[in-house]
C-alpha cells in the first residue's frame, strides 16, 4: 500500500487533530509516509511531483473503530428494529455467505467508507454458523483491493440469542420454542479450531490488513469459550473486541447471569487489557468505567447505531475524564445504514449535549475529530495513523473549501463536524496512493458494481428465505419479552424519559 513516488501536496489547510487547529502547510510524501511538513515553500521538495491543494482542507484519514463488512448487502433492511430484533434476524442477515458474496459485501462497504473520507476500519466479520478461512480471506482481499487498512476479527459465540437470555425460549409459543431449541451454533471447539486456522494464515494477509478476535457479547459465550478466546489472543498477540452493555437488556441479563456487570465479570476473567475494546458501552456505570480505565481499555462510541436501534445514549465525557481511550464508529449497514464517519462525528457532537449538565461537559468539535482519528487509530493499533506529522502514514483526505458546506469558511475545523458531508470530499489517499481522485474511486472498478450487487442480493434472498420467514415469526415475541425484561430498573439511565405537565 506504499507509494514510492515523492509527492508534494502544497498549499492546503492542514488539520492537526491533537490541537484541533488547521494551518496552511505543505506535505512531502515518500514511501507511503509523510517525510516533510512545514509552512508553504519551506519543505525541501526537489524532484517531487506536485499536487495543488489550495482551497482544500486536509485531514488525517478518518478511522472507523467498529463495523461489519458482512452487512453491506442488507443496507436499509431494518425498520423499527431494536437490538434484540436485529439479533433475531441475524441468521438470515449473515447466512448463506460464500466467499464471493463476502468479498462483494465487504467491497461495497470499503467503497462507501473511502468515498466518505474513511481510510481504515475495524471489521467484526461474521459467518454463520462459524467462521471459515476462505470467507475471512475473501474479506481481507476486498479491503486490499479497495486500498483500505483494516483490522479483521472473527465475530464468534457458542450460544445463540435464545440460549443466552434466561427465560426467553420458555416464553415463546411452543412450536417456536421447539424450533429454536434445535437452533445451535457450531460448538465452541469447532469455532476455536476455525479461528486457529485463520490465525495460522495471518502471514498470508495483504499489507495493511491484520487480525483480531471478537467474542461477540459476553453472555452469548460460555465461560470455557471465553477462556479459549483469551488463550488465542494471548498466543497470537491479538486485540480483543466485544459488544458490551449495548442495550438495557444486556445490562440486566449480565447482572442476572453473573451477579454483577459484564465488565466486572470480564475483569475477573482476565479479558480486560490495553488491547481490549468495549463496543457501544451505552449501559456502563461508574464502576465499569473505573475498571476499564484501570485496565487501559478502549471504548468504541457508535452513536448512529445506538439511536437507530433505540439502545440509548452513551455518556462519553465520563470516559474521557477517566483517561479512557475512545474511538468513533458507524457499526454495520444493517444497524446504522450509512457508513459515514462524518455523520458519526456530527451525532457524537450533538448527542453529548442531551445530558443534563453544564455546556463545559459537551464534546467540542476538536474532541470529536480526535475520537475519529487518534482515538480510533489506537483501537486499531495503527499508531502511525490518525495524524499528519513527519513519520506518519500518508493516509489523508482533501475537503473542498469551495463546497457549500464551507461557504463561508468561518471555522473549517468546526464546519467539518457540524456541516460537511461526503459531497465535499474530493480526494482520499492511503499509504501515499490516491484511492479517490477528483471525487471518483480509482482503486477499483466500480462500473458494474450495482449489477453484481443486485444479482447477489437476489441470490441471498432466495437462499435465506426460510430463515427470514422464521425470524418474522420470532421477532414480535422476542421484542415483547425484551421489553418486559427491560422494565427492571437500573441505578442509572441512558434513555430519555420525557415528563409532561
XYZ file of C-alpha atoms in Angstrom:
501
model
C 0.000 0.000 0.000
C 3.021 2.279 -0.047
C 3.559 4.884 -2.719
C 7.229 5.222 -3.660
C 6.971 8.450 -5.667
C 7.943 11.677 -3.919
C 4.879 13.875 -3.878
C 4.464 17.393 -2.538
C 0.926 18.349 -1.577
C 1.166 22.096 -1.384
C -0.997 24.973 -0.257
C -3.574 23.045 1.752
C -5.064 23.887 5.134
C -3.697 21.007 7.242
C -5.644 19.890 10.314
C -3.833 18.784 13.467
C -6.199 16.552 15.484
C -4.124 16.967 18.642
C -4.638 20.730 18.801
C -7.824 20.980 16.761
C -6.277 23.711 14.639
C -5.641 23.968 10.897
C -2.792 25.870 9.250
C -1.562 26.323 5.702
C 1.248 23.804 5.180
C 2.998 21.691 2.581
C 3.241 17.908 2.945
C 6.046 15.862 1.384
C 5.237 12.187 0.926
C 7.598 9.336 0.090
C 7.372 5.547 0.506
C 3.841 5.911 1.833
C 4.749 8.206 4.720
C 4.926 11.907 5.441
C 8.618 12.778 5.332
C 8.294 16.544 5.497
C 5.765 19.080 6.734
C 6.023 22.819 7.129
C 4.806 26.260 6.088
C 4.341 26.761 2.332
C 7.643 26.853 0.467
C 9.774 25.595 3.370
C 9.769 21.850 2.633
C 12.683 20.551 0.537
C 10.819 19.039 -2.382
C 13.396 18.662 -5.134
C 12.326 16.156 -7.808
C 8.902 15.727 -6.186
C 5.693 15.632 -8.165
C 3.174 18.222 -7.058
C -0.481 18.165 -6.101
C -2.076 21.582 -5.702
C -4.216 21.628 -2.544
C -5.072 25.311 -2.462
C -8.678 25.738 -1.350
C -8.569 22.337 0.343
C -8.826 21.286 3.987
C -6.511 18.304 4.532
C -7.350 15.953 7.393
C -5.992 12.616 8.541
C -7.984 9.740 7.115
C -10.986 9.082 9.337
C -10.907 5.694 11.073
C -13.979 3.555 11.732
C -13.451 1.730 15.031
C -16.316 -0.776 14.617
C -18.184 -2.043 11.578
C -19.401 -5.278 9.981
C -18.493 -5.864 6.338
C -20.925 -8.756 6.022
C -23.866 -6.361 6.496
C -23.426 -4.152 3.444
C -25.771 -6.216 1.271
C -28.626 -5.680 3.739
C -28.349 -1.908 3.916
C -31.692 -0.301 4.709
C -33.386 -3.546 5.733
C -34.100 -2.544 9.330
C -37.367 -0.861 10.131
C -38.343 -0.192 13.732
C -35.812 -2.712 14.990
C -34.450 -2.831 18.495
C -31.109 -4.511 19.097
C -32.889 -7.715 20.074
C -34.964 -7.603 16.873
C -31.775 -7.163 14.879
C -30.151 -10.131 16.616
C -33.254 -12.240 15.961
C -32.806 -11.535 12.261
C -29.075 -12.230 12.405
C -29.095 -15.773 10.961
C -30.624 -14.692 7.660
C -28.864 -11.330 7.575
C -25.496 -13.108 7.616
C -26.499 -16.529 6.319
C -25.587 -18.351 3.106
C -22.476 -16.245 2.587
C -19.945 -17.903 0.320
C -16.522 -16.252 -0.114
C -17.607 -14.439 -3.281
C -20.605 -12.903 -1.506
C -18.483 -11.918 1.488
C -15.962 -10.285 -0.829
C -18.636 -8.284 -2.628
C -20.368 -7.188 0.574
C -17.081 -6.030 2.064
C -16.070 -4.238 -1.127
C -19.331 -2.266 -1.132
C -18.604 -1.117 2.414
C -14.992 -0.257 1.649
C -16.024 1.911 -1.297
C -18.707 3.536 0.851
C -16.191 4.380 3.570
C -13.443 5.571 1.225
C -15.828 7.887 -0.619
C -16.691 9.498 2.728
C -13.120 10.040 3.866
C -12.506 6.861 5.892
C -9.179 5.117 5.267
C -9.158 2.327 7.890
C -11.646 0.262 9.849
C -12.078 -2.440 12.483
C -14.352 -5.074 10.904
C -16.038 -7.714 13.057
C -16.551 -10.443 10.470
C -19.500 -12.797 10.990
C -20.171 -16.062 9.213
C -22.998 -18.361 10.202
C -22.693 -20.904 11.778
C -18.917 -20.375 12.238
C -16.031 -18.531 10.555
C -14.162 -20.057 7.643
C -10.667 -19.347 6.425
C -11.914 -18.921 2.842
C -14.546 -16.387 3.855
C -12.128 -14.479 6.034
C -9.523 -14.293 3.282
C -12.173 -13.025 0.858
C -12.951 -10.167 3.246
C -9.254 -9.368 3.574
C -8.867 -9.333 -0.205
C -11.755 -6.903 -0.603
C -10.079 -4.379 1.672
C -6.741 -4.910 -0.050
C -8.297 -4.354 -3.477
C -10.096 -1.202 -2.337
C -6.895 0.031 -0.706
C -8.139 0.443 2.859
C -6.359 -0.570 6.024
C -8.391 -2.990 8.122
C -8.274 -4.988 11.319
C -10.425 -8.092 10.884
C -11.871 -10.024 13.806
C -13.896 -13.227 13.522
C -17.082 -12.405 15.454
C -17.879 -15.576 17.362
C -20.035 -17.128 20.090
C -21.092 -20.579 21.220
C -24.600 -19.682 22.431
C -27.483 -18.375 20.345
C -29.534 -15.329 21.269
C -32.254 -17.643 22.563
C -29.878 -19.661 24.730
C -28.255 -16.531 26.122
C -31.298 -14.792 27.647
C -32.809 -16.553 30.685
C -36.453 -17.495 30.155
C -36.679 -16.431 26.518
C -37.209 -19.875 24.980
C -39.901 -20.770 27.515
C -41.715 -17.507 26.732
C -42.065 -18.385 23.045
C -45.096 -20.207 21.631
C -44.433 -23.961 21.983
C -43.824 -24.604 18.280
C -41.336 -21.728 18.005
C -39.700 -22.743 21.270
C -39.183 -26.260 19.932
C -37.700 -24.819 16.737
C -35.131 -22.592 18.445
C -34.156 -25.344 20.888
C -32.793 -27.158 17.847
C -31.132 -23.969 16.644
C -27.481 -24.314 17.618
C -24.374 -22.503 16.581
C -21.246 -24.501 15.874
C -19.730 -25.916 19.039
C -17.121 -23.920 20.879
C -14.492 -26.481 19.907
C -15.374 -26.194 16.205
C -15.296 -22.407 16.324
C -11.983 -22.315 18.186
C -10.486 -24.649 15.572
C -11.760 -22.349 12.812
C -10.199 -19.297 14.470
C -6.917 -21.164 14.865
C -6.868 -21.944 11.145
C -7.387 -18.260 10.376
C -4.714 -17.188 12.865
C -2.270 -19.661 11.324
C -2.745 -17.890 7.982
C -2.032 -14.376 9.265
C 1.117 -14.245 7.202
C -0.956 -14.544 4.030
C -2.916 -11.364 4.732
C -2.277 -8.423 2.441
C -0.204 -5.492 3.635
C -2.380 -3.220 5.752
C -4.744 -5.997 6.918
C -4.286 -7.527 10.380
C -6.115 -9.956 12.664
C -8.038 -9.616 15.943
C -10.699 -11.665 17.750
C -14.262 -10.712 18.703
C -16.214 -12.944 21.092
C -19.366 -11.058 20.281
C -21.318 -10.494 23.536
C -20.275 -11.835 26.965
C -23.450 -13.761 27.764
C -23.503 -15.268 24.259
C -20.318 -17.104 25.235
C -19.795 -19.861 27.784
C -17.065 -19.369 30.369
C -14.927 -22.003 28.666
C -15.348 -20.398 25.248
C -14.276 -17.007 26.596
C -11.222 -18.613 28.192
C -10.368 -20.179 24.834
C -10.689 -16.778 23.134
C -8.383 -15.227 25.735
C -5.890 -18.035 25.123
C -5.961 -17.455 21.355
C -5.499 -13.717 21.855
C -2.565 -14.290 24.195
C -0.792 -16.830 21.973
C -1.224 -14.832 18.763
C -0.940 -11.336 20.319
C -4.383 -10.322 19.042
C -6.568 -7.387 20.078
C -9.949 -8.320 21.588
C -13.162 -6.517 20.662
C -16.598 -7.156 22.223
C -20.084 -5.663 22.270
C -20.509 -4.518 25.875
C -23.673 -3.189 27.566
C -25.169 -2.116 24.255
C -28.786 -2.260 25.426
C -30.579 -2.059 28.749
C -31.490 -5.741 28.341
C -27.820 -6.695 28.028
C -27.010 -4.840 31.237
C -29.868 -6.588 33.053
C -29.043 -10.053 31.690
C -25.414 -9.719 32.753
C -26.475 -8.949 36.311
C -28.845 -11.926 36.307
C -26.276 -14.384 34.958
C -23.091 -13.154 36.632
C -24.474 -11.364 39.674
C -22.540 -8.302 38.534
C -21.984 -6.255 35.383
C -20.408 -7.721 32.260
C -17.347 -5.510 32.725
C -16.860 -6.724 36.297
C -17.193 -10.325 35.105
C -14.704 -9.790 32.279
C -12.249 -8.115 34.640
C -12.231 -11.222 36.821
C -11.837 -13.483 33.775
C -8.658 -11.745 32.608
C -10.250 -10.383 29.447
C -9.659 -6.679 30.147
C -6.321 -5.340 28.931
C -4.874 -2.393 26.952
C -5.795 -4.010 23.611
C -9.401 -4.675 24.670
C -12.196 -2.580 23.157
C -15.715 -2.344 24.554
C -18.052 -1.501 21.681
C -21.118 0.669 22.329
C -20.829 0.869 26.135
C -24.193 2.598 26.437
C -25.178 0.980 29.743
C -21.866 1.219 31.594
C -21.906 2.606 35.136
C -19.185 4.454 37.027
C -17.690 1.251 38.440
C -17.455 -0.192 34.929
C -15.676 2.910 33.677
C -13.249 2.796 36.592
C -12.366 -0.803 35.703
C -11.928 -0.045 32.002
C -9.701 2.903 32.852
C -7.619 0.907 35.331
C -7.009 -1.860 32.768
C -6.154 0.555 29.939
C -9.101 -0.493 27.752
C -10.747 1.452 24.934
C -14.380 2.166 24.073
C -15.794 2.359 20.543
C -18.518 5.031 20.561
C -21.206 4.186 17.980
C -23.922 6.852 18.155
C -25.810 6.143 14.903
C -26.473 2.505 15.752
C -27.276 3.285 19.381
C -30.008 5.686 18.254
C -31.159 3.670 15.234
C -31.893 0.673 17.482
C -33.211 2.759 20.371
C -30.495 1.454 22.687
C -29.755 4.761 24.399
C -27.047 7.407 24.584
C -23.526 6.506 25.659
C -22.081 9.115 28.027
C -18.631 9.830 26.604
C -17.481 12.684 28.839
C -17.047 10.472 31.952
C -14.999 8.073 29.822
C -12.646 10.797 28.649
C -12.442 12.263 32.147
C -11.065 8.923 33.367
C -8.476 8.791 30.605
C -10.207 6.000 28.688
C -9.294 5.972 25.021
C -12.458 6.459 22.954
C -12.720 5.850 19.230
C -15.641 6.564 16.927
C -17.536 4.160 14.679
C -20.556 3.659 12.439
C -21.460 -0.007 13.121
C -22.669 -2.145 10.218
C -25.061 -1.111 7.474
C -27.837 -3.258 8.968
C -27.978 -1.138 12.126
C -26.827 2.301 11.021
C -27.327 2.068 7.241
C -24.714 4.707 6.407
C -21.012 4.064 6.955
C -20.300 7.793 7.107
C -17.773 8.797 9.728
C -18.771 12.395 9.031
C -22.274 11.536 10.197
C -20.815 9.716 13.207
C -18.851 12.821 14.191
C -21.901 15.042 13.970
C -24.033 12.655 16.017
C -21.298 12.298 18.638
C -21.053 16.060 18.932
C -24.766 16.743 19.224
C -25.702 13.786 21.423
C -23.219 14.860 24.083
C -25.489 17.864 24.649
C -28.521 15.781 25.611
C -27.316 15.121 29.143
C -28.323 17.473 31.919
C -25.182 19.362 32.860
C -23.054 22.401 32.072
C -22.028 23.013 28.482
C -18.403 22.557 29.528
C -19.207 18.823 29.536
C -20.235 18.838 25.877
C -17.820 17.410 23.315
C -16.110 20.086 21.267
C -15.591 19.676 17.535
C -11.862 19.208 18.055
C -12.526 16.459 20.612
C -14.862 14.664 18.224
C -12.264 14.834 15.449
C -9.746 13.332 17.850
C -12.135 10.420 18.526
C -12.446 9.753 14.778
C -8.698 9.867 14.183
C -6.301 9.324 17.082
C -8.813 7.509 19.286
C -9.850 5.050 16.599
C -6.245 4.631 15.442
C -5.307 3.397 18.909
C -8.140 0.849 18.850
C -6.841 -0.497 15.535
C -3.249 -0.479 16.764
C -2.308 1.962 13.997
C -0.174 4.414 15.908
C 1.186 5.866 12.646
C -2.331 6.807 11.503
C -4.794 9.450 12.619
C -2.289 12.303 12.421
C -0.452 14.363 9.823
C 3.083 14.510 11.177
C 6.532 13.558 9.991
C 6.808 9.772 10.040
C 3.045 9.166 9.957
C 1.410 7.156 7.198
C 0.236 9.318 4.325
C -3.435 8.496 4.898
C -5.311 11.722 4.282
C -8.482 13.313 2.974
C -8.957 16.514 0.993
C -12.158 18.522 1.501
C -13.246 21.213 -0.962
C -13.369 24.551 0.843
C -15.326 25.853 -2.141
C -18.137 23.396 -1.421
C -21.301 24.917 0.010
C -20.626 23.198 3.361
C -17.657 25.530 3.817
C -19.149 28.729 2.391
C -18.416 30.920 4.222
C -15.379 29.145 5.678
C -15.534 30.869 9.051
C -14.173 27.927 11.041
C -13.353 24.965 8.756
C -12.485 22.662 11.666
C -15.843 23.271 13.340
C -17.644 23.059 9.992
C -16.020 19.686 9.296
C -18.054 18.320 12.209
C -21.207 20.428 12.012
C -21.651 20.908 8.249
C -19.559 18.687 5.996
C -20.845 15.640 4.177
C -19.280 13.310 1.633
C -20.009 15.642 -1.289
C -17.217 17.881 -0.013
C -14.628 15.061 -0.200
C -12.518 15.403 -3.352
C -9.526 13.114 -2.800
C -8.573 10.266 -0.470
C -5.072 8.870 -0.090
C -3.916 5.722 1.710
C -0.226 4.968 2.076
C 0.711 7.740 -0.310
C -1.535 6.460 -3.116
C -4.768 8.128 -4.204
C -7.731 5.781 -3.791
C -10.214 8.513 -4.681
C -9.299 11.275 -7.104
C -11.468 14.203 -8.139
C -14.476 12.606 -6.388
C -14.060 9.271 -8.204
C -12.907 5.987 -6.672
C -9.834 4.918 -8.650
C -8.564 1.945 -6.649
C -11.188 -0.490 -8.008
C -13.516 -0.638 -10.997
C -16.992 0.341 -9.825
C -18.691 0.355 -13.238
C -20.517 -2.971 -12.874
C -20.794 -2.918 -9.090
C -24.511 -2.175 -8.949
C -25.397 -5.088 -11.211
C -23.204 -7.519 -9.298
C -24.777 -6.424 -6.026
C -28.315 -6.718 -7.410
C -27.637 -10.289 -8.565
C -26.030 -11.231 -5.253
C -28.894 -9.783 -3.207
C -31.407 -11.744 -5.292
C -29.499 -14.997 -4.717
C -29.280 -14.300 -0.991
C -32.994 -13.542 -0.745
C -33.821 -16.921 -2.258
C -31.307 -18.824 -0.139
C -32.210 -17.180 3.171
C -35.972 -17.114 2.632
C -36.830 -19.806 5.219
C -34.604 -18.220 7.879
C -36.135 -14.824 7.112
C -39.643 -16.217 7.487
C -38.762 -17.806 10.825
C -37.284 -14.529 12.073
C -40.505 -12.703 11.172
C -42.432 -15.150 13.352
C -39.984 -14.899 16.230
C -39.389 -11.152 16.239
C -42.590 -9.885 17.933
C -42.254 -12.454 20.717
C -38.578 -11.666 21.299
C -39.215 -7.920 21.330
C -42.146 -8.267 23.735
C -40.080 -10.422 26.091
C -37.147 -7.998 25.898
C -39.407 -5.033 26.650
C -40.880 -6.792 29.663
C -37.482 -7.824 30.966
C -36.093 -4.335 30.335
C -38.693 -2.792 32.636
C -36.402 -3.699 35.527
C -34.826 -0.522 36.825
C -31.102 0.048 36.965
C -29.377 2.580 39.195
C -28.672 4.768 36.155
C -30.443 5.724 32.939
C -29.282 6.073 29.332
C -32.596 6.795 27.635
C -34.632 9.971 27.766
C -37.925 9.669 29.623
C -39.892 12.854 28.899
C -42.235 14.167 31.537
C -45.082 16.454 30.618
C -47.121 18.696 32.868
